[in-house]
């Protein structure tokens, strides 16, 4: 879970389920997410609506000799529960945890939220009390009759990495990419 940057959180509004991608971070047994304080879905989550949050990392494609046995290698987590609103010192700490999860070191350098930005941001906590993990890893598991087929089988690994940083168009000349960004690898 800690290797992922994006989670998907679900809430039902009326009879319609909605799924929203969110940045998140874990601190101990608590997940923190943040969004607009005016977001209909975040307001529902803040008022105790039941939710399901998932995180999935795709590690590769499992290419078997049959379509039926072909699959994916992945790591996934599903968390069920209700969110609680985070305020005060815990809110500031949660925003730092999220910032450091996305880009370690950035919180120490960037400007922190001002009062208006703080009011516009809703931070929610979701405890990991009810969660499950599912992992699929390994090579194809072809049936014995398929092993002798003249068809390639194996795993095609999938990795996620960051590219070279691109300066903002309005960045003044002479401001270099910080070392913590250049050296950061996930």
mmCIF file of C-alpha atoms in Angstrom:
data_model
loop_
_atom_site.group_PDB
_atom_site.id
_atom_site.type_symbol
_atom_site.label_atom_id
_atom_site.label_comp_id
_atom_site.label_asym_id
_atom_site.label_seq_id
_atom_site.Cartn_x
_atom_site.Cartn_y
_atom_site.Cartn_z
ATOM 1 C CA UNK A 1 0.000 0.000 0.000
ATOM 2 C CA UNK A 2 2.784 2.420 0.867
ATOM 3 C CA UNK A 3 4.285 2.042 -2.617
ATOM 4 C CA UNK A 4 1.138 3.458 -4.256
ATOM 5 C CA UNK A 5 0.320 7.115 -4.833
ATOM 6 C CA UNK A 6 -3.366 6.819 -5.731
ATOM 7 C CA UNK A 7 -6.281 5.127 -3.995
ATOM 8 C CA UNK A 8 -9.873 4.853 -5.168
ATOM 9 C CA UNK A 9 -12.628 5.608 -2.680
ATOM 10 C CA UNK A 10 -16.285 4.724 -3.173
ATOM 11 C CA UNK A 11 -19.414 6.226 -1.673
ATOM 12 C CA UNK A 12 -23.064 5.731 -2.574
ATOM 13 C CA UNK A 13 -25.039 8.926 -3.202
ATOM 14 C CA UNK A 14 -28.734 8.060 -3.308
ATOM 15 C CA UNK A 15 -28.804 4.889 -5.372
ATOM 16 C CA UNK A 16 -25.708 5.782 -7.395
ATOM 17 C CA UNK A 17 -22.218 4.577 -6.405
ATOM 18 C CA UNK A 18 -19.325 6.926 -7.175
ATOM 19 C CA UNK A 19 -15.611 6.120 -7.206
ATOM 20 C CA UNK A 20 -13.059 8.889 -6.896
ATOM 21 C CA UNK A 21 -9.270 8.671 -7.285
ATOM 22 C CA UNK A 22 -7.513 10.328 -4.351
ATOM 23 C CA UNK A 23 -4.000 10.945 -3.107
ATOM 24 C CA UNK A 24 -3.532 9.220 0.219
ATOM 25 C CA UNK A 25 -0.983 8.330 2.854
ATOM 26 C CA UNK A 26 -0.821 5.842 5.685
ATOM 27 C CA UNK A 27 0.324 6.728 9.175
ATOM 28 C CA UNK A 28 0.305 3.633 11.348
ATOM 29 C CA UNK A 29 -3.165 2.099 11.163
ATOM 30 C CA UNK A 30 -4.807 5.202 9.685
ATOM 31 C CA UNK A 31 -5.175 6.314 6.071
ATOM 32 C CA UNK A 32 -5.493 10.014 5.313
ATOM 33 C CA UNK A 33 -7.115 11.481 2.213
ATOM 34 C CA UNK A 34 -7.842 15.075 1.322
ATOM 35 C CA UNK A 35 -10.091 16.918 -1.079
ATOM 36 C CA UNK A 36 -12.257 19.963 -1.530
ATOM 37 C CA UNK A 37 -14.410 20.906 1.448
ATOM 38 C CA UNK A 38 -17.156 21.646 -1.118
ATOM 39 C CA UNK A 39 -16.987 18.213 -2.770
ATOM 40 C CA UNK A 40 -20.333 16.442 -2.496
ATOM 41 C CA UNK A 41 -18.610 13.078 -2.109
ATOM 42 C CA UNK A 42 -16.175 14.306 0.539
ATOM 43 C CA UNK A 43 -19.048 15.900 2.460
ATOM 44 C CA UNK A 44 -20.874 12.550 2.405
ATOM 45 C CA UNK A 45 -17.765 10.769 3.618
ATOM 46 C CA UNK A 46 -17.350 13.388 6.360
ATOM 47 C CA UNK A 47 -20.870 12.725 7.632
ATOM 48 C CA UNK A 48 -20.229 9.022 8.197
ATOM 49 C CA UNK A 49 -21.236 7.362 4.932
ATOM 50 C CA UNK A 50 -19.938 3.809 4.599
ATOM 51 C CA UNK A 51 -17.055 3.570 2.192
ATOM 52 C CA UNK A 52 -14.673 1.226 0.462
ATOM 53 C CA UNK A 53 -11.146 2.363 -0.413
ATOM 54 C CA UNK A 54 -8.892 0.317 -2.678
ATOM 55 C CA UNK A 55 -5.264 0.503 -3.699
ATOM 56 C CA UNK A 56 -3.837 -1.658 -6.484
ATOM 57 C CA UNK A 57 -0.327 -1.960 -7.849
ATOM 58 C CA UNK A 58 0.033 -3.853 -11.124
ATOM 59 C CA UNK A 59 3.367 -5.703 -11.225
ATOM 60 C CA UNK A 60 3.120 -7.526 -14.535
ATOM 61 C CA UNK A 61 1.130 -9.467 -17.074
ATOM 62 C CA UNK A 62 1.120 -13.236 -16.732
ATOM 63 C CA UNK A 63 1.091 -14.618 -20.266
ATOM 64 C CA UNK A 64 0.000 -18.247 -20.247
ATOM 65 C CA UNK A 65 -0.281 -20.618 -23.156
ATOM 66 C CA UNK A 66 -4.060 -20.309 -22.955
ATOM 67 C CA UNK A 67 -6.138 -17.167 -22.708
ATOM 68 C CA UNK A 68 -7.997 -18.665 -19.742
ATOM 69 C CA UNK A 69 -4.840 -19.062 -17.631
ATOM 70 C CA UNK A 70 -3.408 -15.634 -18.538
ATOM 71 C CA UNK A 71 -3.591 -13.167 -15.688
ATOM 72 C CA UNK A 72 -1.850 -10.336 -13.863
ATOM 73 C CA UNK A 73 0.595 -10.096 -10.997
ATOM 74 C CA UNK A 74 -0.630 -7.464 -8.556
ATOM 75 C CA UNK A 75 -0.833 -6.311 -4.955
ATOM 76 C CA UNK A 76 -4.110 -4.888 -3.696
ATOM 77 C CA UNK A 77 -5.682 -3.678 -0.470
ATOM 78 C CA UNK A 78 -9.354 -3.062 0.269
ATOM 79 C CA UNK A 79 -10.417 -1.052 3.325
ATOM 80 C CA UNK A 80 -14.014 -0.836 4.539
ATOM 81 C CA UNK A 81 -15.328 1.607 7.104
ATOM 82 C CA UNK A 82 -16.360 5.175 7.732
ATOM 83 C CA UNK A 83 -14.195 8.267 7.609
ATOM 84 C CA UNK A 84 -13.828 10.865 10.301
ATOM 85 C CA UNK A 85 -12.992 14.526 9.795
ATOM 86 C CA UNK A 86 -9.484 15.525 10.818
ATOM 87 C CA UNK A 87 -8.959 19.018 12.242
ATOM 88 C CA UNK A 88 -6.409 21.133 14.081
ATOM 89 C CA UNK A 89 -2.933 19.735 14.682
ATOM 90 C CA UNK A 90 -3.896 16.317 13.341
ATOM 91 C CA UNK A 91 -5.028 17.946 10.073
ATOM 92 C CA UNK A 92 -1.695 19.732 9.656
ATOM 93 C CA UNK A 93 0.173 16.523 10.482
ATOM 94 C CA UNK A 94 -2.003 14.542 8.040
ATOM 95 C CA UNK A 95 -1.321 17.021 5.230
ATOM 96 C CA UNK A 96 2.394 16.684 5.927
ATOM 97 C CA UNK A 97 2.130 12.877 5.865
ATOM 98 C CA UNK A 98 0.315 13.038 2.506
ATOM 99 C CA UNK A 99 2.830 15.535 1.104
ATOM 100 C CA UNK A 100 5.800 13.472 2.268
ATOM 101 C CA UNK A 101 4.233 10.294 0.882
ATOM 102 C CA UNK A 102 3.807 11.852 -2.560
ATOM 103 C CA UNK A 103 7.143 13.648 -2.637
ATOM 104 C CA UNK A 104 9.420 13.187 0.387
ATOM 105 C CA UNK A 105 11.068 16.461 1.375
ATOM 106 C CA UNK A 106 8.626 18.815 -0.326
ATOM 107 C CA UNK A 107 6.767 19.787 2.868
ATOM 108 C CA UNK A 108 9.971 21.226 4.331
ATOM 109 C CA UNK A 109 10.572 23.464 1.310
ATOM 110 C CA UNK A 110 7.164 24.489 -0.039
ATOM 111 C CA UNK A 111 4.785 27.065 1.413
ATOM 112 C CA UNK A 112 2.254 25.480 3.755
ATOM 113 C CA UNK A 113 -1.508 25.996 3.320
ATOM 114 C CA UNK A 114 -2.752 29.453 4.272
ATOM 115 C CA UNK A 115 -6.026 29.997 6.157
ATOM 116 C CA UNK A 116 -8.144 30.152 2.996
ATOM 117 C CA UNK A 117 -6.545 27.006 1.543
ATOM 118 C CA UNK A 118 -6.961 25.241 4.888
ATOM 119 C CA UNK A 119 -10.695 26.034 4.923
ATOM 120 C CA UNK A 120 -11.029 24.801 1.333
ATOM 121 C CA UNK A 121 -9.398 21.467 2.204
ATOM 122 C CA UNK A 122 -11.191 18.626 3.928
ATOM 123 C CA UNK A 123 -8.953 15.948 5.434
ATOM 124 C CA UNK A 124 -10.474 12.594 6.299
ATOM 125 C CA UNK A 125 -9.101 9.643 8.246
ATOM 126 C CA UNK A 126 -10.020 6.029 7.573
ATOM 127 C CA UNK A 127 -8.842 3.451 10.086
ATOM 128 C CA UNK A 128 -7.528 0.118 8.826
ATOM 129 C CA UNK A 129 -9.747 -1.874 11.203
ATOM 130 C CA UNK A 130 -11.485 -3.781 8.414
ATOM 131 C CA UNK A 131 -9.149 -4.468 5.526
ATOM 132 C CA UNK A 132 -7.993 -7.266 3.294
ATOM 133 C CA UNK A 133 -4.969 -7.821 1.107
ATOM 134 C CA UNK A 134 -4.849 -9.819 -2.099
ATOM 135 C CA UNK A 135 -1.598 -10.610 -3.895
ATOM 136 C CA UNK A 136 -1.056 -12.489 -7.111
ATOM 137 C CA UNK A 137 2.541 -13.218 -8.058
ATOM 138 C CA UNK A 138 4.390 -15.753 -10.106
ATOM 139 C CA UNK A 139 4.665 -17.383 -13.501
ATOM 140 C CA UNK A 140 1.843 -18.823 -15.602
ATOM 141 C CA UNK A 141 0.183 -21.933 -14.209
ATOM 142 C CA UNK A 142 -0.616 -23.728 -17.436
ATOM 143 C CA UNK A 143 -2.483 -27.011 -17.420
ATOM 144 C CA UNK A 144 -0.152 -29.926 -18.240
ATOM 145 C CA UNK A 145 -1.716 -30.452 -21.681
ATOM 146 C CA UNK A 146 -0.774 -26.876 -22.692
ATOM 147 C CA UNK A 147 2.879 -26.974 -21.586
ATOM 148 C CA UNK A 148 4.021 -28.594 -24.854
ATOM 149 C CA UNK A 149 2.222 -26.062 -27.085
ATOM 150 C CA UNK A 150 4.629 -24.031 -29.265
ATOM 151 C CA UNK A 151 3.453 -20.788 -27.649
ATOM 152 C CA UNK A 152 5.542 -18.368 -25.586
ATOM 153 C CA UNK A 153 4.624 -18.149 -21.923
ATOM 154 C CA UNK A 154 6.059 -16.044 -19.126
ATOM 155 C CA UNK A 155 5.669 -12.774 -17.267
ATOM 156 C CA UNK A 156 5.951 -9.277 -18.697
ATOM 157 C CA UNK A 157 7.014 -7.110 -15.730
ATOM 158 C CA UNK A 158 5.453 -3.691 -15.301
ATOM 159 C CA UNK A 159 7.280 -0.964 -13.415
ATOM 160 C CA UNK A 160 6.350 2.592 -12.563
ATOM 161 C CA UNK A 161 9.013 5.264 -12.511
ATOM 162 C CA UNK A 162 9.339 9.008 -12.660
ATOM 163 C CA UNK A 163 10.874 10.786 -15.627
ATOM 164 C CA UNK A 164 13.107 13.822 -15.713
ATOM 165 C CA UNK A 165 11.567 16.842 -13.958
ATOM 166 C CA UNK A 166 10.238 19.578 -16.278
ATOM 167 C CA UNK A 167 10.539 23.194 -15.116
ATOM 168 C CA UNK A 168 7.367 25.270 -14.824
ATOM 169 C CA UNK A 169 7.151 27.761 -17.715
ATOM 170 C CA UNK A 170 7.235 30.681 -15.257
ATOM 171 C CA UNK A 171 10.144 29.362 -13.147
ATOM 172 C CA UNK A 172 12.782 32.087 -12.774
ATOM 173 C CA UNK A 173 16.192 31.305 -14.250
ATOM 174 C CA UNK A 174 18.646 29.889 -11.743
ATOM 175 C CA UNK A 175 16.262 27.841 -9.599
ATOM 176 C CA UNK A 176 17.473 24.263 -9.842
ATOM 177 C CA UNK A 177 15.512 21.078 -9.336
ATOM 178 C CA UNK A 178 16.039 20.154 -5.663
ATOM 179 C CA UNK A 179 18.199 17.129 -4.907
ATOM 180 C CA UNK A 180 15.327 15.407 -3.085
ATOM 181 C CA UNK A 181 13.369 15.430 -6.360
ATOM 182 C CA UNK A 182 16.310 14.423 -8.581
ATOM 183 C CA UNK A 183 17.240 11.535 -6.320
ATOM 184 C CA UNK A 184 13.744 10.341 -5.597
ATOM 185 C CA UNK A 185 12.860 6.957 -6.966
ATOM 186 C CA UNK A 186 9.761 4.930 -6.251
#
